[in-house]
mmCIF file of C-alpha atoms and ligand atoms in Angstrom:
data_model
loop_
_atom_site.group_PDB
_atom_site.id
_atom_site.type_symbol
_atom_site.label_atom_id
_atom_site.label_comp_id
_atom_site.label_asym_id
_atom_site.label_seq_id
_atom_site.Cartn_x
_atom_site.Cartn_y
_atom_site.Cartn_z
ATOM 1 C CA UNK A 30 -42.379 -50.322 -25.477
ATOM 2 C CA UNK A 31 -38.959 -49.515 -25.890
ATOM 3 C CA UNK A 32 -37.018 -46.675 -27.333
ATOM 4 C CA UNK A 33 -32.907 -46.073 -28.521
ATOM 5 C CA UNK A 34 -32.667 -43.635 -25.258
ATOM 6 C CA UNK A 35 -31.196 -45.716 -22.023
ATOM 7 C CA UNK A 36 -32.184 -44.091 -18.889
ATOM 8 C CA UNK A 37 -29.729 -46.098 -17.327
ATOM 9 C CA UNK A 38 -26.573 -47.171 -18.425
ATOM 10 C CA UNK A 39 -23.968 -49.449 -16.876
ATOM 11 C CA UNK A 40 -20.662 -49.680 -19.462
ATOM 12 C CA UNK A 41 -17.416 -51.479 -18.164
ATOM 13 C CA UNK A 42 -18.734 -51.562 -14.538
ATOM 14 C CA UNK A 43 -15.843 -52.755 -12.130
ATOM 15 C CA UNK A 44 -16.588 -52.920 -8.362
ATOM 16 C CA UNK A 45 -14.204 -54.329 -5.352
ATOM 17 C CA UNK A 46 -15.230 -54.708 -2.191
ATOM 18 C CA UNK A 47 -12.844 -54.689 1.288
ATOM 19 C CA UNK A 48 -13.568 -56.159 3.959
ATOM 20 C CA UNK A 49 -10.880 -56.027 6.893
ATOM 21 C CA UNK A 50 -10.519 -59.542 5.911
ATOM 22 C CA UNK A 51 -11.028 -59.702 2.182
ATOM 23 C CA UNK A 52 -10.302 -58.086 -0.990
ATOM 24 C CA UNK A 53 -13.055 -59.224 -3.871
ATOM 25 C CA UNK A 54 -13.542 -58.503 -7.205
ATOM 26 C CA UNK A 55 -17.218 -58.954 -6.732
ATOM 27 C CA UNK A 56 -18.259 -56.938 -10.777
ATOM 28 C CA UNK A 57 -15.210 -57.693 -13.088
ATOM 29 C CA UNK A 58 -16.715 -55.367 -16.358
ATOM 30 C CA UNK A 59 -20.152 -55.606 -16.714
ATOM 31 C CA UNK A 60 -22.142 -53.237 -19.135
ATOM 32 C CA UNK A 61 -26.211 -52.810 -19.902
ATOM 33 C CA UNK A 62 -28.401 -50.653 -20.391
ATOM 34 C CA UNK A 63 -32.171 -50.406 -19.771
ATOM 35 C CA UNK A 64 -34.702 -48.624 -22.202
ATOM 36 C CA UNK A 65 -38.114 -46.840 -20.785
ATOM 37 C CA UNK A 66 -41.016 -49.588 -20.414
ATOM 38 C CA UNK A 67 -38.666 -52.224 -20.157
ATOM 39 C CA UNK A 68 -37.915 -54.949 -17.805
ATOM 40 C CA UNK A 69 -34.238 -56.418 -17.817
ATOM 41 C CA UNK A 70 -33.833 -59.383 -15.748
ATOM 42 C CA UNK A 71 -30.539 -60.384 -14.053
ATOM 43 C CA UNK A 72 -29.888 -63.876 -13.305
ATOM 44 C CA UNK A 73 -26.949 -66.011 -12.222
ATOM 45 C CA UNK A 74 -26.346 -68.053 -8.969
ATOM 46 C CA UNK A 75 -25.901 -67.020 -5.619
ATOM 47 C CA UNK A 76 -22.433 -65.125 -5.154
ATOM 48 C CA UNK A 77 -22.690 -63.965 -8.763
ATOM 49 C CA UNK A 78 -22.576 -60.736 -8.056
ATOM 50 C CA UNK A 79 -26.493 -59.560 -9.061
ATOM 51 C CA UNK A 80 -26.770 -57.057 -5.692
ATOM 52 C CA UNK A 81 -23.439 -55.834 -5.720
ATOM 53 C CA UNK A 82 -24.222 -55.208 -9.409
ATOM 54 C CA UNK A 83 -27.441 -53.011 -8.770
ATOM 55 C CA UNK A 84 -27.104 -51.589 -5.191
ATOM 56 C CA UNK A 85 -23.233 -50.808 -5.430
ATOM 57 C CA UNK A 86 -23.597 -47.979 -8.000
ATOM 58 C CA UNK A 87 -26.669 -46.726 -5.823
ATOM 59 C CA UNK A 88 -24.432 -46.719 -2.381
ATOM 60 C CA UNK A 89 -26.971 -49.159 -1.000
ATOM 61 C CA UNK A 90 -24.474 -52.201 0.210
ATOM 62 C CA UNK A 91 -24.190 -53.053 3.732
ATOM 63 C CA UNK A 92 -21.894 -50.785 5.942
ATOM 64 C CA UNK A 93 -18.557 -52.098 7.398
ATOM 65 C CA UNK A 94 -17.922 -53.145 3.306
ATOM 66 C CA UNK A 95 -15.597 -50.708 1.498
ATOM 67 C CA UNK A 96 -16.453 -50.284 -1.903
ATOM 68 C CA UNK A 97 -14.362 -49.099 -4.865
ATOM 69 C CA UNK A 98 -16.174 -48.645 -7.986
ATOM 70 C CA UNK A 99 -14.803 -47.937 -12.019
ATOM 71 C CA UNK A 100 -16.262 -47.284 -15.421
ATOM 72 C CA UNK A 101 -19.541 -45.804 -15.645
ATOM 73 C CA UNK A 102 -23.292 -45.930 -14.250
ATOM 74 C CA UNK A 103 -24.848 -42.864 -15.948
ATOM 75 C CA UNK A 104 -28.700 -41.921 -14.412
ATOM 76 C CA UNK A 105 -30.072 -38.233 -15.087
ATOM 77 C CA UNK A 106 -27.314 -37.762 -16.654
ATOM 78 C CA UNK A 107 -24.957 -38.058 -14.151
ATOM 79 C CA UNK A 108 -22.218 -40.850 -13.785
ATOM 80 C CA UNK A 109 -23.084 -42.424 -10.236
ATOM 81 C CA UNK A 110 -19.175 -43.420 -9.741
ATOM 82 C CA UNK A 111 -17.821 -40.090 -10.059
ATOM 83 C CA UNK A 112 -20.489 -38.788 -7.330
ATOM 84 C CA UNK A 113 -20.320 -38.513 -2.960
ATOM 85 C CA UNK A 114 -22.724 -40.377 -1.283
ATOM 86 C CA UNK A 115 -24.888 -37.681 -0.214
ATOM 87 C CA UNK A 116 -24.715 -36.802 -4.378
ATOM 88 C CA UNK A 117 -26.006 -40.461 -4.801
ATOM 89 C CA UNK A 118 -28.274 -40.823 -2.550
ATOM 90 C CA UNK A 119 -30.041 -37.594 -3.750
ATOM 91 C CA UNK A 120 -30.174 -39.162 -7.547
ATOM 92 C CA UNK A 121 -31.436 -42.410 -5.819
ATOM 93 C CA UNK A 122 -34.175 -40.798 -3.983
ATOM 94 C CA UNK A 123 -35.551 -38.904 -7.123
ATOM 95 C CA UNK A 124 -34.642 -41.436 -9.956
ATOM 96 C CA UNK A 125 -34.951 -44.770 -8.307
ATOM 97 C CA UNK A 126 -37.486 -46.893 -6.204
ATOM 98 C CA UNK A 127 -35.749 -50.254 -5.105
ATOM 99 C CA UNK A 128 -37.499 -52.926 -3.486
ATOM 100 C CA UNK A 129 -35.753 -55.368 -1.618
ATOM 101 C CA UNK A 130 -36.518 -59.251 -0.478
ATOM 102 C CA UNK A 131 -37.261 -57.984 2.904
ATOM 103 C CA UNK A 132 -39.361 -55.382 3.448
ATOM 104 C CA UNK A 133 -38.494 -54.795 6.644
ATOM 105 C CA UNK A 134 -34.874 -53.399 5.075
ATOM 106 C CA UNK A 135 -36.887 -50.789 3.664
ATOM 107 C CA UNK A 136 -39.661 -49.195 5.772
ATOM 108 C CA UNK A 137 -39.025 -47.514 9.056
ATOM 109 C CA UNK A 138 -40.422 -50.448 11.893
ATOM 110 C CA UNK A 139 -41.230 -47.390 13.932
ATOM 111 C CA UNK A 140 -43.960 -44.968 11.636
ATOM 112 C CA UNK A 141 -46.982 -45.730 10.052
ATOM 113 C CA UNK A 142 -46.884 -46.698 6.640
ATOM 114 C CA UNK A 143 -48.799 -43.988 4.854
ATOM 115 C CA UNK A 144 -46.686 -41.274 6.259
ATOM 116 C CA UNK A 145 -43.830 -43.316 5.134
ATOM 117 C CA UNK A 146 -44.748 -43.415 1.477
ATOM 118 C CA UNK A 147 -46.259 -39.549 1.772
ATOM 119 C CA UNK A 148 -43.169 -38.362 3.120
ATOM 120 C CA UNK A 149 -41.323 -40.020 0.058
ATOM 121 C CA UNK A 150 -43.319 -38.324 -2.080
ATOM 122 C CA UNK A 151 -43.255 -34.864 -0.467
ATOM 123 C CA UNK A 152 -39.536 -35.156 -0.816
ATOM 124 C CA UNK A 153 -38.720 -36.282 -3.695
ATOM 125 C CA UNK A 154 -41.947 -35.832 -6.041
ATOM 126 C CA UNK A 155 -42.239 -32.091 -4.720
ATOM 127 C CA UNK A 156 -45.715 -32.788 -3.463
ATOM 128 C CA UNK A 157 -47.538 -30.557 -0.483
ATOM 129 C CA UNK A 158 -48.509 -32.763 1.930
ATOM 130 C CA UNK A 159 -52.457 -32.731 1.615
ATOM 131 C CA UNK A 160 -51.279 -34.131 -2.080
ATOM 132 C CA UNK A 161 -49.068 -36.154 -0.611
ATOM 133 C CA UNK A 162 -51.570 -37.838 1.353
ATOM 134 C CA UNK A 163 -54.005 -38.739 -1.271
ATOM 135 C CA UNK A 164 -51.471 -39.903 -3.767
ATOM 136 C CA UNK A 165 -50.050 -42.383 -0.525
ATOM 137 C CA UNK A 166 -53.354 -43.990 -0.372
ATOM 138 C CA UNK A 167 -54.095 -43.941 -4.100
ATOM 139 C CA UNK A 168 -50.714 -46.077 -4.238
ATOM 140 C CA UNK A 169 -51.695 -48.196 -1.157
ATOM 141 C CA UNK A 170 -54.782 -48.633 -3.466
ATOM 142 C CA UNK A 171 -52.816 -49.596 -6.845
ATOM 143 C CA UNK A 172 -51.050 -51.907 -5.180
ATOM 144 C CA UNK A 173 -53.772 -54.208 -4.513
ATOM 145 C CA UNK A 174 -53.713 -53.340 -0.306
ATOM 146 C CA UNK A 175 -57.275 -53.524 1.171
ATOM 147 C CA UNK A 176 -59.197 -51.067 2.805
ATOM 148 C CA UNK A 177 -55.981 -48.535 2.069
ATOM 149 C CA UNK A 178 -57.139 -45.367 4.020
ATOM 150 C CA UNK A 179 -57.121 -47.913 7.043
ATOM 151 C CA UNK A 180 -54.181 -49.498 6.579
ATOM 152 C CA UNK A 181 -51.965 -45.814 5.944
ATOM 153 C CA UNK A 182 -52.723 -45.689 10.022
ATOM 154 C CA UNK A 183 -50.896 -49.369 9.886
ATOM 155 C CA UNK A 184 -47.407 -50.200 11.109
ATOM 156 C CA UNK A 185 -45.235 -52.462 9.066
ATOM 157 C CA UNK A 186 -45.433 -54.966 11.387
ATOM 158 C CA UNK A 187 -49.504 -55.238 11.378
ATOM 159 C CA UNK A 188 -49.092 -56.219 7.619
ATOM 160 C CA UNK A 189 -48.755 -59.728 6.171
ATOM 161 C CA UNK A 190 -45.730 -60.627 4.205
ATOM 162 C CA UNK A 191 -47.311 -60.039 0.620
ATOM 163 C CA UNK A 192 -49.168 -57.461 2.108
ATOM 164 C CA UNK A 193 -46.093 -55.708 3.350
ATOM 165 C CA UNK A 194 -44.445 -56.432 0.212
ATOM 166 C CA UNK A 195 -47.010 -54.335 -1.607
ATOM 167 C CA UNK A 196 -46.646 -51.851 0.774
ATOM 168 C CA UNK A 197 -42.878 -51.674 -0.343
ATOM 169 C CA UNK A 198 -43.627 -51.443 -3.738
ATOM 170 C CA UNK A 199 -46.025 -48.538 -2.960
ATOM 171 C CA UNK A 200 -43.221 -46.910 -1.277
ATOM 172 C CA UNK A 201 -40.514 -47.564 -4.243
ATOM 173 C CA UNK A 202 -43.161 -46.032 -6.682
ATOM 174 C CA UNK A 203 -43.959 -42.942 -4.056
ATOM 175 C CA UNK A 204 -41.067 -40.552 -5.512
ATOM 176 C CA UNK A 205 -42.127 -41.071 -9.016
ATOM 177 C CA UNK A 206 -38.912 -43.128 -9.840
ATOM 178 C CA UNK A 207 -37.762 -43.672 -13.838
ATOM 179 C CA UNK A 208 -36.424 -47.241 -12.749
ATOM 180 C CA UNK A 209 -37.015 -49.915 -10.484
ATOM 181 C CA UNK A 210 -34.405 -52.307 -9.164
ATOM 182 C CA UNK A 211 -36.528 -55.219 -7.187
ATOM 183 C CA UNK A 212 -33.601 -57.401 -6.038
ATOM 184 C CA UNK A 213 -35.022 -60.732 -5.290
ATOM 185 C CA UNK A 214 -38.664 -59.522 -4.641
ATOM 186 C CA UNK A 215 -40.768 -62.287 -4.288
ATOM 187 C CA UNK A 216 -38.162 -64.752 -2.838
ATOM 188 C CA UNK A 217 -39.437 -64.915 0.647
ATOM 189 C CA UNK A 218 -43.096 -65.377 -0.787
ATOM 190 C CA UNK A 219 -45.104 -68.278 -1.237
ATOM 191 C CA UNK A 220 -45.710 -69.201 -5.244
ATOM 192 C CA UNK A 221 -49.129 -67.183 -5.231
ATOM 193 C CA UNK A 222 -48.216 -64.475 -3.787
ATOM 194 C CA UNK A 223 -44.940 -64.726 -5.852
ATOM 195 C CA UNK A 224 -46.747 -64.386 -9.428
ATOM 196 C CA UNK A 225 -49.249 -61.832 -7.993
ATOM 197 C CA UNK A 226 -46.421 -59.603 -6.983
ATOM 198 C CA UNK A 227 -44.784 -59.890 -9.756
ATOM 199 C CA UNK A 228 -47.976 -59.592 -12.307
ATOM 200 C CA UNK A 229 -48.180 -56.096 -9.962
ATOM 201 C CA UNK A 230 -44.524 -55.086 -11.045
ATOM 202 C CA UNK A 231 -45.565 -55.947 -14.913
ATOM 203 C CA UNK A 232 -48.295 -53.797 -14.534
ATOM 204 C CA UNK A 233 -46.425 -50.556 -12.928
ATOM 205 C CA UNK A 234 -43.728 -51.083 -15.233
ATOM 206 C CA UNK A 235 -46.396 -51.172 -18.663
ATOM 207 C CA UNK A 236 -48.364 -48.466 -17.080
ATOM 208 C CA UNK A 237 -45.862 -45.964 -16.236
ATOM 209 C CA UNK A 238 -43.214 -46.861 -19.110
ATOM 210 C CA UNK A 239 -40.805 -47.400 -15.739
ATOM 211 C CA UNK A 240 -37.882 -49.314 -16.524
ATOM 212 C CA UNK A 241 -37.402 -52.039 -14.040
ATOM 213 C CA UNK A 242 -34.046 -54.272 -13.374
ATOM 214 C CA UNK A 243 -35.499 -57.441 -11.644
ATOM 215 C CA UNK A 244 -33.076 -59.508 -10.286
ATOM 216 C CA UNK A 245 -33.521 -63.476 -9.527
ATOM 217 C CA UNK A 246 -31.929 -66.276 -9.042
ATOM 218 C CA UNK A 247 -34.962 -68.379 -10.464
ATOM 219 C CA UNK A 248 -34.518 -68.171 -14.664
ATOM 220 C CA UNK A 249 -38.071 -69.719 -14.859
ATOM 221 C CA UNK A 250 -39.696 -66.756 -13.582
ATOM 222 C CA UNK A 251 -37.930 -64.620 -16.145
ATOM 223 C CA UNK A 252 -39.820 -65.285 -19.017
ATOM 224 C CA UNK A 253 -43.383 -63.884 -17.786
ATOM 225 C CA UNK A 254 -41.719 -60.664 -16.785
ATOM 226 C CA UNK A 255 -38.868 -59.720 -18.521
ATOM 227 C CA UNK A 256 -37.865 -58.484 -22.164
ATOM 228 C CA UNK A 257 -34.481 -59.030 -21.695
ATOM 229 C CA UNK A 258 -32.329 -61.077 -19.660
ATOM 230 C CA UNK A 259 -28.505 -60.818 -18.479
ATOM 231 C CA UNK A 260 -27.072 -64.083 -17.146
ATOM 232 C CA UNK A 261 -24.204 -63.141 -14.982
ATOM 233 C CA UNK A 262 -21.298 -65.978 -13.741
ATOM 234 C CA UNK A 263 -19.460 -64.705 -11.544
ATOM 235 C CA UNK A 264 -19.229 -61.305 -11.716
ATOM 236 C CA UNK A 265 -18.947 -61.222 -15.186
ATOM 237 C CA UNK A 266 -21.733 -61.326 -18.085
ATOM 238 C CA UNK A 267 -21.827 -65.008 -19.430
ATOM 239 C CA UNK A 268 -24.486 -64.209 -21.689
ATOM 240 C CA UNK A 269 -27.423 -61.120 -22.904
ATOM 241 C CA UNK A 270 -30.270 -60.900 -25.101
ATOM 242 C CA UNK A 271 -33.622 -60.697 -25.274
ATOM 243 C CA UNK A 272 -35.932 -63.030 -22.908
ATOM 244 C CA UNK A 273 -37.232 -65.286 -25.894
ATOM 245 C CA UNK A 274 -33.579 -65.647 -27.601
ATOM 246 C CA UNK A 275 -31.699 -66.219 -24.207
ATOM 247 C CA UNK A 276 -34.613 -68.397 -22.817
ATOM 248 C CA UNK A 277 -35.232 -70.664 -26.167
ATOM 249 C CA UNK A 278 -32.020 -70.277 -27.977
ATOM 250 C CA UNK A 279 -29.491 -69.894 -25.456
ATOM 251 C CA UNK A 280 -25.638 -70.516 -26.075
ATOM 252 C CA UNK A 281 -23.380 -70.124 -23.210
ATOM 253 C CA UNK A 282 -23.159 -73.863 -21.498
ATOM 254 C CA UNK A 283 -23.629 -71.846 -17.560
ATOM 255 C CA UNK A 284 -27.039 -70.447 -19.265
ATOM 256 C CA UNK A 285 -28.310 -74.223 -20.765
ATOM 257 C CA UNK A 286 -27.362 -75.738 -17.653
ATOM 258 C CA UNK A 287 -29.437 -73.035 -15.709
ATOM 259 C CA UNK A 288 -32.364 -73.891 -17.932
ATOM 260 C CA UNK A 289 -31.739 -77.597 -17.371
ATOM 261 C CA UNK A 290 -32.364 -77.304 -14.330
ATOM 262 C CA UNK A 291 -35.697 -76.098 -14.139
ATOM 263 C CA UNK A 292 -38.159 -78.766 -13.975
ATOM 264 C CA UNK A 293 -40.967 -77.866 -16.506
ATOM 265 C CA UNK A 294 -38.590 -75.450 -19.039
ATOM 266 C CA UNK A 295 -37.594 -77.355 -21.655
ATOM 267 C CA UNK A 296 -35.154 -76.107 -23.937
ATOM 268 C CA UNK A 297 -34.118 -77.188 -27.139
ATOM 269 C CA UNK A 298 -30.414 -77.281 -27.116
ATOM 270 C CA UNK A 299 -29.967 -77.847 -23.037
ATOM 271 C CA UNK A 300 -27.964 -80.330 -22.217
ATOM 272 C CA UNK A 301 -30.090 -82.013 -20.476
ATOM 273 C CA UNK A 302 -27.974 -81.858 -16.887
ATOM 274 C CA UNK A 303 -30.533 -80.986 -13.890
ATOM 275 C CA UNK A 304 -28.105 -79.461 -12.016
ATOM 276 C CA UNK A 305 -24.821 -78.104 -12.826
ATOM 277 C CA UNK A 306 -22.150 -79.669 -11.181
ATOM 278 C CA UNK A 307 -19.144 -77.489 -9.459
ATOM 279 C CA UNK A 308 -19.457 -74.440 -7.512
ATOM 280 C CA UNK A 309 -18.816 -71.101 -8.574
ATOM 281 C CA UNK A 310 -15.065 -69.920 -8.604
ATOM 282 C CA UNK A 311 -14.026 -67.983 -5.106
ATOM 283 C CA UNK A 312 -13.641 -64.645 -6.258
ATOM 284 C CA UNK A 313 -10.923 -63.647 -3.633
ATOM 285 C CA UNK A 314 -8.279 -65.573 -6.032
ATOM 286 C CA UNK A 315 -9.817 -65.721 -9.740
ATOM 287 C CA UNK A 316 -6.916 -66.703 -12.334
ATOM 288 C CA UNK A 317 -7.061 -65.768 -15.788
ATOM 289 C CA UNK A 318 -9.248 -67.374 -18.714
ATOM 290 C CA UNK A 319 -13.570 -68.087 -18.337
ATOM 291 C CA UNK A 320 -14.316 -68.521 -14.967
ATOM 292 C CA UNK A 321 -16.613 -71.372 -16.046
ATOM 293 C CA UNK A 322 -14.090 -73.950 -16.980
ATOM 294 C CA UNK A 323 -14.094 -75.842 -14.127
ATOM 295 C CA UNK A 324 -17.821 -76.796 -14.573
ATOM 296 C CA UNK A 325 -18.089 -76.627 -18.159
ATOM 297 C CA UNK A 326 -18.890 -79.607 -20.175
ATOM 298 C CA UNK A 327 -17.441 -78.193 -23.246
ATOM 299 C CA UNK A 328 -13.952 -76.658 -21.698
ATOM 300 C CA UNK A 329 -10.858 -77.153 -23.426
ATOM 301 C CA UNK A 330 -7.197 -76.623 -22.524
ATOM 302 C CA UNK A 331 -7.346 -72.510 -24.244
ATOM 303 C CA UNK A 332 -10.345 -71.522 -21.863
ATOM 304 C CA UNK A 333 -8.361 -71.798 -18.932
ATOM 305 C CA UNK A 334 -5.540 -69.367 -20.512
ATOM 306 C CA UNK A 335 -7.725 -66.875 -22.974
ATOM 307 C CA UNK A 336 -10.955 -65.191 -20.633
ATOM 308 C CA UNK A 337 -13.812 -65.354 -23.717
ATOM 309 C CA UNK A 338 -14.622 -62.183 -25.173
ATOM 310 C CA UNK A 339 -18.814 -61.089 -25.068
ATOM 311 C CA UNK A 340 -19.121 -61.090 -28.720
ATOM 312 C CA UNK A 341 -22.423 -60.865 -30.604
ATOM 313 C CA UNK A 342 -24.367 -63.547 -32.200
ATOM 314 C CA UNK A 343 -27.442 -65.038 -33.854
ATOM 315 C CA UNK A 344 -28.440 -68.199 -32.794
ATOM 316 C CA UNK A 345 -32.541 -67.116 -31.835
ATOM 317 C CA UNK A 346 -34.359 -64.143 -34.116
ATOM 318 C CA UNK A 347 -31.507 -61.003 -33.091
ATOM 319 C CA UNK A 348 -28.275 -60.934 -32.246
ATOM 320 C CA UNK A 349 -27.439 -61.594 -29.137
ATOM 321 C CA UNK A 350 -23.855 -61.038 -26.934
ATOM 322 C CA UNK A 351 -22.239 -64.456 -25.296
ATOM 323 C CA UNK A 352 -18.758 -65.141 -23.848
ATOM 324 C CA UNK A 353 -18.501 -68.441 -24.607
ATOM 325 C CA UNK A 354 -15.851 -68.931 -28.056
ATOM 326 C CA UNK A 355 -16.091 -73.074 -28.204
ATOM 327 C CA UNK A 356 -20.069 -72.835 -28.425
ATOM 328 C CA UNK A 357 -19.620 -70.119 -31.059
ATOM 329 C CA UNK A 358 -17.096 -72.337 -33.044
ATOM 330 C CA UNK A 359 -18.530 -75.755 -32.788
ATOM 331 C CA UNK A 360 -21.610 -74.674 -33.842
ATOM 332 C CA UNK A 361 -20.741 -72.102 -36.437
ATOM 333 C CA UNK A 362 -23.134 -69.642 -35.539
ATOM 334 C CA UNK A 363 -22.397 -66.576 -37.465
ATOM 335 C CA UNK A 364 -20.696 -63.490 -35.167
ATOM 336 C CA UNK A 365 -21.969 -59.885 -35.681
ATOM 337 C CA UNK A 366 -19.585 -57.761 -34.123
HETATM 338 N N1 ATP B 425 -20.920 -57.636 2.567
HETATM 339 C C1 ATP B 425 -20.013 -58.300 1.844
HETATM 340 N N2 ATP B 425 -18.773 -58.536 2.288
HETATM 341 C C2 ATP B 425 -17.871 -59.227 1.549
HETATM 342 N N3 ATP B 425 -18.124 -59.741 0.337
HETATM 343 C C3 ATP B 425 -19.337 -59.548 -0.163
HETATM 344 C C4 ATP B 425 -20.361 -58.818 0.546
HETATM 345 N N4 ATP B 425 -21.475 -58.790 -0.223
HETATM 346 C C5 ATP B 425 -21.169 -59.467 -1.349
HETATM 347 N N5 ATP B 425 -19.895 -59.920 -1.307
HETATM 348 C C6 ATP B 425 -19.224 -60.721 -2.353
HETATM 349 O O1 ATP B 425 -19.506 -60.143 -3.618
HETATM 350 C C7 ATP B 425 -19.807 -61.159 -4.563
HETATM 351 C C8 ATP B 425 -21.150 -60.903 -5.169
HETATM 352 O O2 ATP B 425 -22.143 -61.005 -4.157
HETATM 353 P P1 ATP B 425 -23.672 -60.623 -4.382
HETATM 354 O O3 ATP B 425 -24.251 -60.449 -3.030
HETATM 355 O O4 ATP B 425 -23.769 -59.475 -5.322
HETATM 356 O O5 ATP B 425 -24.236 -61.930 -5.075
HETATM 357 P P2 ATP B 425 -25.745 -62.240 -5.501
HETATM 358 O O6 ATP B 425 -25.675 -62.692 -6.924
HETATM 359 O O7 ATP B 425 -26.609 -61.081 -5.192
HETATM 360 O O8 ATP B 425 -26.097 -63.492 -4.587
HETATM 361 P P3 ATP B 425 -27.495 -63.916 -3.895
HETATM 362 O O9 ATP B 425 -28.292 -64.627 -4.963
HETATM 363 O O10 ATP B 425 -27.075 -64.837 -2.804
HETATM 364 O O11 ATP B 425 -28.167 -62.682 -3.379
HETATM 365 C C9 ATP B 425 -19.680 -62.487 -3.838
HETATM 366 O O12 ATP B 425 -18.406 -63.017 -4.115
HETATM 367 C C10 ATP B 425 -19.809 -62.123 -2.384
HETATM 368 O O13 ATP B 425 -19.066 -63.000 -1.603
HETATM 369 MG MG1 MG B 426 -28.223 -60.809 -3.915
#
């Protein structure tokens, strides 16, 4: 279920970071938008910029990193980079639930973990706190916890791993957010647990018409969950379309390569590669043209001088956008921009 209206949208996103030591461009103009009752998925390697991309706009990245952020990231209809912290994290509160890899970065080691979701929920849903109460356990219950009017008396750290990752998603979902951003959810998880956590997100989202960003560095889990998928390469979008066009019809070489090398996805035009050789570029000194070239089987001497524009084309069933202009022209696939 999807409609025209985005409740969030990213458009020409550009985010530096400062370290006393470095100066990165970690986001170099990313755009996308998510519809209600969808799930986007972000993938791309490590480095490529997926939690800068999602936590930056929501002041969530670590502290002693300065952060300098242009374009637009509009959410209740405010542009998160023209707002103060305080502004952001008040927008955050009401509008998003984020669940992290580690749990632990999320709940409070030191209170129980119903009053941890009820409190959410008294804040930011406007609840009284008898309501606040019931609605904790009732999502201690929907997400799958056992015996949940025992375990809101439970501590974070009397909870196993999947269990406490359930917890966080009860959490996330206690202010009644519009979207989810799950960075890396189900990393730290065994495979079982992995699918049944994220079957649990799939649910939420279709239940509640939430939109939810998932990010991953594992394409093969994209295609149970998500409608649409953004492959990012280094800070920049390499390629963005819907799940089944990006996942069976893909075009940039960085996205065939990724599905390459997943053991049992077999793609039609991947090139066949298990891995893809190279390392990303280091993003304190990028130089002009696709930051790709180095690993790209297809490069020639113009990618290293002309950075590819995202253009849109059909390759799958609908258009989809790709910055990649020798795939485009070797294969002649027709441009719709
Ligand atoms: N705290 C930080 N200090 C300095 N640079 C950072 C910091 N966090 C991220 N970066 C830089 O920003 C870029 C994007 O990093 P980011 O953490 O968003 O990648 P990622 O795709 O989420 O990777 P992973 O899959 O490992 O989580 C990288 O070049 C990284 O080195
Ligand atoms: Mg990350």
């Amino acid at each position: 279920m999807t409609s025209e209206y985005a409740v969030y949208a990213v458009d020409d996103l550009v985010i530096d970071l400062y370290t006393p030591t470095v100066s990165v461009r970690a986001i170099d103009g990313v755009s996308f938008h998510v519809h209600r009752g969808e799930t986007v998925a972000v993938v791309g390697e490590s480095g490529s910029g997926k939690t800068v991309l999602t936590l930056g706009p929501l002041g969530l990245l670590p502290e002693g990193v300065a952060i300098d952020l242009r374009g637009s990231a509009f959410a209740d209809g405010r542009n998160l980079v023209d707002l103060s912290l305080n502004e952001i994290s008040d927008v955050r509160g009401r509008f998003f639930g984020v669940i992290f890899q580690d749990p632990m970065s999320a709940m409070n080691p030191m209170l129980k973990i119903g009053p941890q979701l009820a409190r959410q929920a008294e804040r930011y849903a406007g609840l009284s706190s008898e309501e606040a109460r019931k609605d904790a356990v009732s999502l201690l219950t929907r997400t799958g916890i056992p015996d949940p009017e025992d375990r809101y008396d439970s501590y974070p750290h009397e909870l196993s791993g999947g269990m406490l990752q359930r917890a966080m998603i009860a959490l996330a979902l206690a202010s009644r957010p519009r979207v989810l951003i799950a960075d890396e959810p189900t990393t730290a998880l065994d495979a079982t647990v992995q699918a049944q956590i994220l079957a649990l997100i799939r649910d939420i989202q279709k239940e509640d018409g939430i939109a939810v960003v998932l990010i991953t560095h594992d394409i093969g889990v994209v295609a149970s969950v998500a409608d649409r998928v953004m492959v990012l390469y280094a800070g920049q979008v390499a390629e963005e379309g819907t799940a089944l066009d990006v996942l069976t019809a893909p075009i940039h070489p960085y996205t065939r390569g990724l599905l390459a090398s997943v053991p049992d996805f077999r793609s039609e035009t991947a090139t066949g590669t298990r891995e893809i050789p190279g390392l990303p570029p280091n993003q304190v000194k990028l130089e002009g043209g696709c930051r790709f070239a180095d690993r790209c089987p297809l490069v020639l001497p113009s990618c290293r001088v002309h950075r590819p524009p995202l253009r849109t084309v059909k390759n799958g069933a609908t258009p989809h956008r790709v910055a990649c202009s020798v795939v485009i022209a070797l294969e002649e696939l027709p441009v719709h921009d």
